[in-house]
Amino acid sequence: MGRAGAWVVRAGVGFGRAGLAAAVCLLVPGVWAGAAGLGVWSGPEHPWSWIGPAVIVCAGTLALAQTVCRAVRFLVARWTGTEIPTGHREPMPVMQLSTGYWWNGFSYERTRRDAVMDQRMRLWWSDPATWRDLRFAVIAPVTAGVVAAVPPAALAGGVLGLTGQGTAARLAGAGALALALGCAPYAWRALPLVAVRFLGPSRAMVLADRVDELTSERADATVAQAAEIRRIERDLHDGAQARLVALGLALATAEALLDRDPDQAKALMREARAGAAASLTELRELIRGISPPVLSERGLVDAVRALALDVPLDVAVRADGPLRLDPPIEAALYFGVAELLTNAVKHAGAGRAHVSLVRDDTGVVVEVEDDGRGGADARPGGGLAGLGRRLAVFDGALAISSPPGGPTRAKMTVPCAYS
């Protein structure tokens, strides 16, 4: 295809996009024009000559603003790949209290329906994103809408001019047609620029969302820490503490039998020594579960390699040299790898696994892949969801790809500095 053909294709695509952008942006002004036409048709002496149009303008703008913004986000994402978040506040779950009333985050209502309706209305009025959408519905027609309307308007003018009478009309029509073809590939591009500038969440909204996210992450970290403390207490109480109590009783009995029955005392002391060894092993396992010594002494890469030797899988570990991260991040990634390998053994029935630890421009990327049956899902309340929450504390993320039949690929990314 030559340059002329490519230009025709670009012009055709641009013309279609410009038409869509103009139709969406000028939807609200269309309602205004209809309301004005109704006022003119009613006549100045009619009582509805200005009340009716005013009601139509207000109601139409409020009703169509969010629809227009939703359509603009869709078009911008489809044409440019730029995702513009809505920024709207999410409603909290409506809960029924022991008194029988329903709480929606703002007020108590007698029925769930009343609570939901009241919540929606209050959120609509108090959400800054609502007024941002209304502002965009007013700004878009006089910016992106006017620019996007140039190709369709010029095409219509060109057709009228070429079909008219006289040389001047035909020359004007040819010029309008040339204008339509010339600006068609570019006119629609005003819409993404205006949308990103005026439709994206404001800095205050981004900061508020970040505060909510950090608050949630802090709550998750607090819950996880409390659960870990309870696990340690339970392991100490049921394991090492019980063995040490039995050890003390055995030594006291051996001391009492030392003069009367030395052989029995020696047997009790041998049992006590075995119990002490078992207690020491349990304490070492408990310490390893809290913070593996190899992780503190030799870093993440060697700790993962040591972990791979203890897993009943054929595990290959690849790393871009030694990685020394902050201890909390190293611990989160180490236990993340441990959980993923454990899942590969227990749930996926895998025989082989591959662990990769790679640096990038912003931090570290750890990937774990196994040849199991697949189907892994980060469902709410599951281990993978918990792992994602632990990584989110460090602004990290967990991505899972696990189609039925495998393989399962888990990617942990944490932005951080390393040495």
Short mmCIF file of C-alpha atoms in Angstrom, two decimals:
data_model
loop_
_atom_site.label_atom_id
_atom_site.label_comp_id
_atom_site.label_asym_id
_atom_site.label_seq_id
_atom_site.Cartn_x
_atom_site.Cartn_y
_atom_site.Cartn_z
CA MET A 1 0.00 0.00 0.00
CA GLY A 2 1.41 3.39 -0.98
CA ARG A 3 1.46 6.59 0.99
CA ALA A 4 -1.80 7.75 -0.54
CA GLY A 5 -3.54 4.52 0.44
CA ALA A 6 -2.15 4.68 3.97
CA TRP A 7 -3.31 8.27 4.26
CA VAL A 8 -6.81 7.31 3.12
CA VAL A 9 -6.93 4.55 5.75
CA ARG A 10 -5.73 6.92 8.47
CA ALA A 11 -8.23 9.53 7.38
CA GLY A 12 -11.06 7.00 7.41
CA VAL A 13 -10.16 5.72 10.89
CA GLY A 14 -9.65 9.24 12.16
CA PHE A 15 -12.95 10.38 10.70
CA GLY A 16 -14.80 7.57 12.45
CA ARG A 17 -13.08 8.29 15.77
CA ALA A 18 -13.69 12.02 15.43
CA GLY A 19 -17.36 11.37 14.80
CA LEU A 20 -17.65 9.17 17.89
CA ALA A 21 -15.75 11.68 20.05
CA ALA A 22 -17.93 14.54 18.84
CA ALA A 23 -21.14 12.56 19.43
CA VAL A 24 -20.13 11.68 22.99
CA CYS A 25 -18.82 15.11 23.94
CA LEU A 26 -21.78 16.98 22.41
CA LEU A 27 -24.42 14.73 23.98
CA VAL A 28 -25.01 17.07 26.93
CA PRO A 29 -25.10 20.24 24.74
CA GLY A 30 -27.62 18.39 22.60
CA VAL A 31 -29.89 18.19 25.64
CA TRP A 32 -29.31 21.89 26.23
CA ALA A 33 -30.23 22.68 22.65
CA GLY A 34 -33.38 20.58 22.92
CA ALA A 35 -34.37 22.37 26.12
CA ALA A 36 -33.78 25.75 24.46
CA GLY A 37 -35.86 24.67 21.49
CA LEU A 38 -38.66 23.66 23.85
CA GLY A 39 -38.56 27.10 25.46
CA VAL A 40 -38.73 28.85 22.11
CA TRP A 41 -41.56 26.60 20.94
CA SER A 42 -43.55 27.24 24.14
CA GLY A 43 -43.37 30.98 23.66
CA PRO A 44 -42.46 33.68 26.18
CA GLU A 45 -46.01 33.94 27.52
CA HIS A 46 -46.15 30.26 28.55
CA PRO A 47 -45.23 29.61 32.23
CA TRP A 48 -43.07 26.67 31.18
CA SER A 49 -41.06 28.77 28.74
CA TRP A 50 -38.09 28.89 31.13
CA ILE A 51 -38.98 26.53 34.03
CA GLY A 52 -39.29 23.45 31.84
CA PRO A 53 -36.03 24.01 29.91
CA ALA A 54 -34.17 24.76 33.14
CA VAL A 55 -35.38 21.52 34.70
CA ILE A 56 -34.45 19.59 31.54
CA VAL A 57 -30.98 21.15 31.43
CA CYS A 58 -30.23 20.35 35.09
CA ALA A 59 -31.73 16.87 35.08
CA GLY A 60 -30.21 15.96 31.72
CA THR A 61 -26.74 17.14 32.73
CA LEU A 62 -26.83 15.30 36.05
CA ALA A 63 -28.16 12.13 34.43
CA LEU A 64 -25.78 12.07 31.45
CA ALA A 65 -22.52 13.29 33.01
CA GLN A 66 -21.45 9.93 34.37
CA THR A 67 -22.52 8.15 31.16
CA VAL A 68 -20.47 10.57 29.06
CA CYS A 69 -17.42 10.14 31.29
CA ARG A 70 -17.75 6.36 31.19
CA ALA A 71 -17.93 6.42 27.38
CA VAL A 72 -14.91 8.73 27.16
CA ARG A 73 -12.85 6.44 29.39
CA PHE A 74 -13.78 3.49 27.22
CA LEU A 75 -12.87 5.28 23.98
CA VAL A 76 -9.56 6.57 25.33
CA ALA A 77 -8.61 3.12 26.64
CA ARG A 78 -9.62 1.49 23.34
CA TRP A 79 -7.79 3.98 21.13
CA THR A 80 -4.66 4.79 23.15
CA GLY A 81 -4.41 2.08 25.83
CA THR A 82 -4.51 4.74 28.58
CA GLU A 83 -6.65 3.66 31.51
CA ILE A 84 -8.25 6.58 33.35
CA PRO A 85 -9.48 5.46 36.79
CA THR A 86 -12.94 6.55 37.81
CA GLY A 87 -11.91 7.64 41.27
CA HIS A 88 -15.41 7.11 42.63
CA ARG A 89 -15.72 6.08 46.24
CA GLU A 90 -16.73 2.49 46.84
CA PRO A 91 -19.76 2.02 49.10
CA MET A 92 -19.24 0.09 52.29
CA PRO A 93 -21.31 -3.07 52.86
CA VAL A 94 -24.74 -2.41 54.35
CA MET A 95 -24.97 -4.29 57.66
CA GLN A 96 -27.91 -5.23 59.84
CA LEU A 97 -27.36 -4.60 63.54
CA SER A 98 -28.67 -6.54 66.49
CA THR A 99 -31.34 -3.86 66.97
CA GLY A 100 -32.79 -4.72 63.56
CA TYR A 101 -31.76 -1.43 61.95
CA TRP A 102 -29.46 -1.26 58.91
CA TRP A 103 -26.23 0.77 58.99
CA ASN A 104 -24.91 2.13 55.67
CA GLY A 105 -21.95 4.15 56.88
CA PHE A 106 -23.96 7.35 57.22
CA SER A 107 -27.23 6.62 59.01
CA TYR A 108 -29.47 3.90 60.46
CA GLU A 109 -32.48 2.81 58.40
CA ARG A 110 -35.36 0.45 59.09
CA THR A 111 -34.97 -1.59 55.89
CA ARG A 112 -32.05 -2.62 53.73
CA ARG A 113 -33.60 -0.94 50.69
CA ASP A 114 -33.82 2.41 52.49
CA ALA A 115 -30.24 2.04 53.71
CA VAL A 116 -28.93 1.34 50.19
CA MET A 117 -30.87 4.23 48.64
CA ASP A 118 -29.71 6.65 51.33
CA GLN A 119 -26.12 5.48 50.92
CA ARG A 120 -26.20 5.95 47.14
CA MET A 121 -27.63 9.44 47.43
CA ARG A 122 -25.15 10.53 50.08
CA LEU A 123 -22.21 9.07 48.16
CA TRP A 124 -23.38 10.74 44.97
CA TRP A 125 -23.52 14.17 46.58
CA SER A 126 -20.38 13.87 48.73
CA ASP A 127 -18.11 12.12 46.21
CA PRO A 128 -15.65 14.61 44.61
CA ALA A 129 -15.63 12.40 41.50
CA THR A 130 -19.28 13.28 40.88
CA TRP A 131 -18.52 16.99 40.57
CA ARG A 132 -15.41 16.22 38.54
CA ASP A 133 -17.58 14.32 36.05
CA LEU A 134 -20.01 17.24 35.88
CA ARG A 135 -17.13 19.63 35.25
CA PHE A 136 -15.83 17.42 32.46
CA ALA A 137 -19.30 17.20 30.87
CA VAL A 138 -19.27 21.00 30.62
CA ILE A 139 -15.63 21.39 29.53
CA ALA A 140 -15.49 18.58 26.97
CA PRO A 141 -17.96 20.08 24.44
CA VAL A 142 -16.06 23.39 24.13
CA THR A 143 -12.65 21.70 23.88
CA ALA A 144 -12.41 18.16 22.52
CA GLY A 145 -15.99 18.23 21.23
CA VAL A 146 -15.43 21.31 19.04
CA VAL A 147 -12.15 19.97 17.65
CA ALA A 148 -13.58 16.49 16.98
CA ALA A 149 -16.61 18.01 15.22
CA VAL A 150 -14.45 19.74 12.61
CA PRO A 151 -14.07 16.75 10.21
CA PRO A 152 -17.80 15.80 10.18
CA ALA A 153 -18.84 19.45 9.88
CA ALA A 154 -16.28 20.10 7.12
CA LEU A 155 -17.42 16.97 5.27
CA ALA A 156 -21.04 18.08 5.45
CA GLY A 157 -20.07 21.55 4.25
CA GLY A 158 -18.02 20.05 1.42
CA VAL A 159 -20.90 17.92 0.22
CA LEU A 160 -23.29 20.88 0.30
CA GLY A 161 -20.80 23.08 -1.51
CA LEU A 162 -20.00 20.59 -4.26
CA THR A 163 -23.69 19.95 -4.90
CA GLY A 164 -24.51 23.65 -4.91
CA GLN A 165 -24.70 26.10 -7.76
CA GLY A 166 -21.90 28.43 -8.71
CA THR A 167 -18.13 28.28 -8.87
CA ALA A 168 -17.63 29.92 -5.49
CA ALA A 169 -19.82 27.36 -3.74
CA ARG A 170 -18.00 24.52 -5.39
CA LEU A 171 -14.58 25.96 -4.52
CA ALA A 172 -15.72 26.39 -0.92
CA GLY A 173 -17.01 22.83 -0.92
CA ALA A 174 -13.69 21.51 -2.25
CA GLY A 175 -11.82 23.44 0.43
CA ALA A 176 -14.10 22.09 3.15
CA LEU A 177 -13.64 18.55 1.85
CA ALA A 178 -9.85 19.01 1.85
CA LEU A 179 -10.06 20.32 5.42
CA ALA A 180 -12.09 17.27 6.49
CA LEU A 181 -9.59 14.85 4.97
CA GLY A 182 -6.58 16.76 6.26
CA CYS A 183 -7.62 17.04 9.91
CA ALA A 184 -9.48 13.73 10.24
CA PRO A 185 -6.43 11.72 11.43
CA TYR A 186 -5.71 14.27 14.17
CA ALA A 187 -8.98 15.81 15.34
CA TRP A 188 -9.89 12.90 17.65
CA ARG A 189 -6.56 13.16 19.49
CA ALA A 190 -7.83 16.13 21.47
CA LEU A 191 -10.15 13.83 23.41
CA PRO A 192 -7.42 11.79 25.21
CA LEU A 193 -5.54 14.98 26.12
CA VAL A 194 -8.60 16.66 27.62
CA ALA A 195 -9.75 13.45 29.32
CA VAL A 196 -6.40 12.81 31.00
CA ARG A 197 -6.21 16.43 32.13
CA PHE A 198 -9.73 16.89 33.49
CA LEU A 199 -11.18 13.41 34.00
CA GLY A 200 -8.39 11.75 35.98
CA PRO A 201 -8.49 11.76 39.77
CA SER A 202 -7.13 14.86 41.43
CA ARG A 203 -4.05 14.82 43.61
CA ALA A 204 -6.22 15.02 46.73
CA MET A 205 -8.26 12.02 45.55
CA VAL A 206 -5.11 10.03 44.80
CA LEU A 207 -3.72 10.83 48.24
CA ALA A 208 -7.03 9.88 49.88
CA ASP A 209 -7.08 6.55 48.03
CA ARG A 210 -3.47 5.95 49.03
CA VAL A 211 -4.30 6.66 52.68
CA ASP A 212 -7.17 4.17 52.52
CA GLU A 213 -4.90 1.59 50.88
CA LEU A 214 -2.17 2.06 53.50
CA THR A 215 -4.74 1.87 56.29
CA SER A 216 -6.01 -1.44 54.91
CA GLU A 217 -2.47 -2.75 54.49
CA ARG A 218 -1.61 -1.75 58.06
CA ALA A 219 -4.68 -3.56 59.32
CA ASP A 220 -3.70 -6.67 57.33
CA ALA A 221 -0.14 -6.49 58.68
CA THR A 222 -1.45 -6.13 62.24
CA VAL A 223 -3.74 -9.13 61.84
CA ALA A 224 -0.93 -11.21 60.31
CA GLN A 225 1.44 -10.23 63.10
CA ALA A 226 -1.11 -11.14 65.78
CA ALA A 227 -1.72 -14.51 64.11
CA GLU A 228 2.02 -15.18 63.94
CA ILE A 229 2.44 -14.32 67.61
CA ARG A 230 -0.39 -16.71 68.52
CA ARG A 231 1.24 -19.43 66.40
CA ILE A 232 4.58 -18.95 68.17
CA GLU A 233 2.91 -19.02 71.59
CA ARG A 234 1.02 -22.19 70.68
CA ASP A 235 4.13 -23.90 69.35
CA LEU A 236 6.09 -22.99 72.47
CA HIS A 237 3.30 -24.05 74.80
CA ASP A 238 2.55 -27.36 73.10
CA GLY A 239 6.08 -28.25 72.10
CA ALA A 240 9.23 -26.95 73.77
CA GLN A 241 7.54 -25.83 77.00
CA ALA A 242 5.88 -29.20 77.57
CA ARG A 243 9.15 -31.02 76.90
CA LEU A 244 11.07 -28.74 79.27
CA VAL A 245 8.50 -29.34 82.03
CA ALA A 246 8.83 -33.09 81.49
CA LEU A 247 12.62 -32.67 81.51
CA GLY A 248 12.49 -30.92 84.88
CA LEU A 249 10.29 -33.66 86.36
CA ALA A 250 12.60 -36.37 85.01
CA LEU A 251 15.66 -34.71 86.53
CA ALA A 252 13.91 -34.30 89.88
CA THR A 253 12.95 -37.99 89.87
CA ALA A 254 16.48 -39.01 88.87
CA GLU A 255 17.90 -36.95 91.73
CA ALA A 256 15.59 -38.70 94.19
CA LEU A 257 16.56 -42.16 92.83
CA LEU A 258 20.27 -41.50 92.52
CA ASP A 259 21.14 -43.06 95.91
CA ARG A 260 18.50 -45.81 96.02
CA ASP A 261 18.42 -46.97 92.37
CA PRO A 262 21.34 -45.61 90.31
CA ASP A 263 20.40 -47.62 87.22
CA GLN A 264 16.88 -46.18 87.12
CA ALA A 265 18.30 -42.70 87.70
CA LYS A 266 20.70 -43.14 84.76
CA ALA A 267 17.81 -44.28 82.55
CA LEU A 268 15.79 -41.21 83.50
CA MET A 269 18.76 -38.97 82.77
CA ARG A 270 19.18 -40.56 79.34
CA GLU A 271 15.52 -39.87 78.65
CA ALA A 272 15.97 -36.32 79.87
CA ARG A 273 18.94 -35.85 77.55
CA ALA A 274 16.85 -37.12 74.61
CA GLY A 275 14.06 -34.76 75.61
CA ALA A 276 16.51 -31.86 75.78
CA ALA A 277 17.76 -32.69 72.28
CA ALA A 278 14.18 -32.85 70.98
CA SER A 279 13.38 -29.51 72.62
CA LEU A 280 16.46 -27.97 71.06
CA THR A 281 15.40 -29.25 67.63
CA GLU A 282 11.90 -27.83 68.06
CA LEU A 283 13.30 -24.46 69.12
CA ARG A 284 15.57 -24.41 66.09
CA GLU A 285 12.63 -25.19 63.81
CA LEU A 286 10.60 -22.46 65.48
CA ILE A 287 13.43 -19.94 65.03
CA ARG A 288 13.77 -21.00 61.43
CA GLY A 289 10.08 -20.35 60.91
CA ILE A 290 10.44 -16.85 62.37
CA SER A 291 13.72 -15.85 60.71
CA PRO A 292 15.92 -18.50 59.08
CA PRO A 293 19.54 -18.01 60.16
CA VAL A 294 20.78 -18.56 56.61
CA LEU A 295 18.57 -15.65 55.49
CA SER A 296 20.15 -13.29 58.02
CA GLU A 297 23.69 -14.53 57.45
CA ARG A 298 23.88 -15.14 53.70
CA GLY A 299 21.00 -13.30 52.10
CA LEU A 300 17.91 -14.11 50.06
CA VAL A 301 19.52 -16.07 47.22
CA ASP A 302 21.37 -18.56 49.43
CA ALA A 303 18.34 -18.89 51.70
CA VAL A 304 16.15 -19.80 48.71
CA ARG A 305 18.75 -22.30 47.51
CA ALA A 306 18.83 -23.90 50.96
CA LEU A 307 15.02 -23.98 50.95
CA ALA A 308 15.04 -25.70 47.54
CA LEU A 309 17.13 -28.54 48.97
CA ASP A 310 14.48 -29.28 51.62
CA VAL A 311 11.51 -29.30 49.21
CA PRO A 312 10.51 -32.69 47.71
CA LEU A 313 10.75 -31.21 44.22
CA ASP A 314 13.39 -30.86 41.56
CA VAL A 315 13.91 -27.12 42.05
CA ALA A 316 16.26 -25.00 39.93
CA VAL A 317 17.24 -21.58 41.30
CA ARG A 318 18.57 -18.81 39.08
CA ALA A 319 19.72 -15.43 40.35
CA ASP A 320 21.56 -12.39 39.08
CA GLY A 321 24.20 -12.66 41.77
CA PRO A 322 23.70 -12.05 45.51
CA LEU A 323 20.84 -9.80 46.54
CA ARG A 324 20.90 -7.97 49.86
CA LEU A 325 17.62 -6.28 50.66
CA ASP A 326 16.09 -4.84 53.79
CA PRO A 327 15.45 -7.71 56.24
CA PRO A 328 11.62 -7.34 56.23
CA ILE A 329 11.54 -7.48 52.42
CA GLU A 330 13.90 -10.47 52.34
CA ALA A 331 11.70 -12.28 54.84
CA ALA A 332 8.51 -11.52 52.87
CA LEU A 333 10.02 -12.81 49.61
CA TYR A 334 11.59 -15.86 51.27
CA PHE A 335 8.35 -16.99 52.90
CA GLY A 336 6.52 -16.16 49.67
CA VAL A 337 8.77 -18.58 47.78
CA ALA A 338 8.32 -21.15 50.54
CA GLU A 339 4.52 -20.89 50.33
CA LEU A 340 4.50 -21.14 46.54
CA LEU A 341 6.74 -24.22 46.57
CA THR A 342 4.62 -25.79 49.29
CA ASN A 343 1.49 -25.20 47.21
CA ALA A 344 3.23 -26.79 44.22
CA VAL A 345 3.82 -29.94 46.28
CA LYS A 346 0.52 -30.13 48.20
CA HIS A 347 -2.03 -28.88 45.69
CA ALA A 348 -0.53 -28.91 42.19
CA GLY A 349 1.20 -32.29 42.31
CA ALA A 350 4.23 -30.77 40.60
CA GLY A 351 7.47 -32.62 39.96
CA ARG A 352 9.66 -29.72 38.89
CA ALA A 353 9.88 -26.06 39.80
CA HIS A 354 11.98 -23.11 38.77
CA VAL A 355 12.76 -20.06 40.91
CA SER A 356 14.17 -16.89 39.39
CA LEU A 357 15.45 -13.87 41.33
CA VAL A 358 16.14 -10.93 39.02
CA ARG A 359 16.89 -7.26 39.46
CA ASP A 360 15.18 -4.58 37.41
CA ASP A 361 15.22 -0.80 37.30
CA THR A 362 12.97 -0.38 40.33
CA GLY A 363 13.64 -3.35 42.58
CA VAL A 364 13.56 -7.13 42.59
CA VAL A 365 11.39 -9.63 40.74
CA VAL A 366 10.96 -13.20 42.01
CA GLU A 367 9.24 -15.73 39.77
CA VAL A 368 8.24 -19.26 40.74
CA GLU A 369 7.06 -21.69 38.05
CA ASP A 370 5.99 -25.31 38.46
CA ASP A 371 4.76 -28.03 36.12
CA GLY A 372 1.73 -28.93 38.23
CA ARG A 373 -1.92 -29.25 37.27
CA GLY A 374 -2.60 -25.49 37.50
CA GLY A 375 -5.84 -23.89 38.59
CA ALA A 376 -4.28 -21.79 41.36
CA ASP A 377 -6.42 -18.80 42.32
CA ALA A 378 -5.87 -15.96 44.77
CA ARG A 379 -9.32 -16.32 46.30
CA PRO A 380 -10.25 -14.09 49.26
CA GLY A 381 -9.04 -15.55 52.53
CA GLY A 382 -6.65 -17.98 50.84
CA GLY A 383 -2.91 -18.25 51.17
CA LEU A 384 -2.16 -16.53 47.87
CA ALA A 385 -4.38 -13.59 48.78
CA GLY A 386 -2.56 -13.33 52.10
CA LEU A 387 0.77 -13.40 50.28
CA GLY A 388 -0.39 -10.56 48.04
CA ARG A 389 -1.38 -8.51 51.11
CA ARG A 390 2.01 -9.10 52.73
CA LEU A 391 3.77 -7.87 49.60
CA ALA A 392 1.43 -4.87 49.34
CA VAL A 393 2.83 -3.61 52.66
CA PHE A 394 6.07 -2.92 50.74
CA ASP A 395 4.21 -1.58 47.65
CA GLY A 396 4.82 -4.97 46.05
CA ALA A 397 2.47 -7.08 43.98
CA LEU A 398 1.73 -10.74 43.24
CA ALA A 399 0.64 -11.88 39.76
CA ILE A 400 -0.61 -15.42 39.21
CA SER A 401 -0.96 -17.21 35.87
CA SER A 402 -2.29 -20.72 36.35
CA PRO A 403 -4.43 -22.10 33.52
CA PRO A 404 -6.01 -25.55 34.01
CA GLY A 405 -3.40 -28.14 33.21
CA GLY A 406 -0.55 -25.81 34.12
CA PRO A 407 1.99 -24.52 34.27
CA THR A 408 1.61 -22.18 37.22
CA ARG A 409 3.65 -18.98 37.17
CA ALA A 410 3.75 -16.66 40.17
CA LYS A 411 5.54 -13.32 39.92
CA MET A 412 6.38 -11.29 43.03
CA THR A 413 7.61 -7.74 42.46
CA VAL A 414 8.83 -5.39 45.16
CA PRO A 415 10.18 -1.90 44.38
CA CYS A 416 13.21 -1.40 46.60
CA ALA A 417 16.87 -0.55 46.74
CA TYR A 418 19.43 -3.35 46.95
CA SER A 419 23.13 -3.80 47.37
#
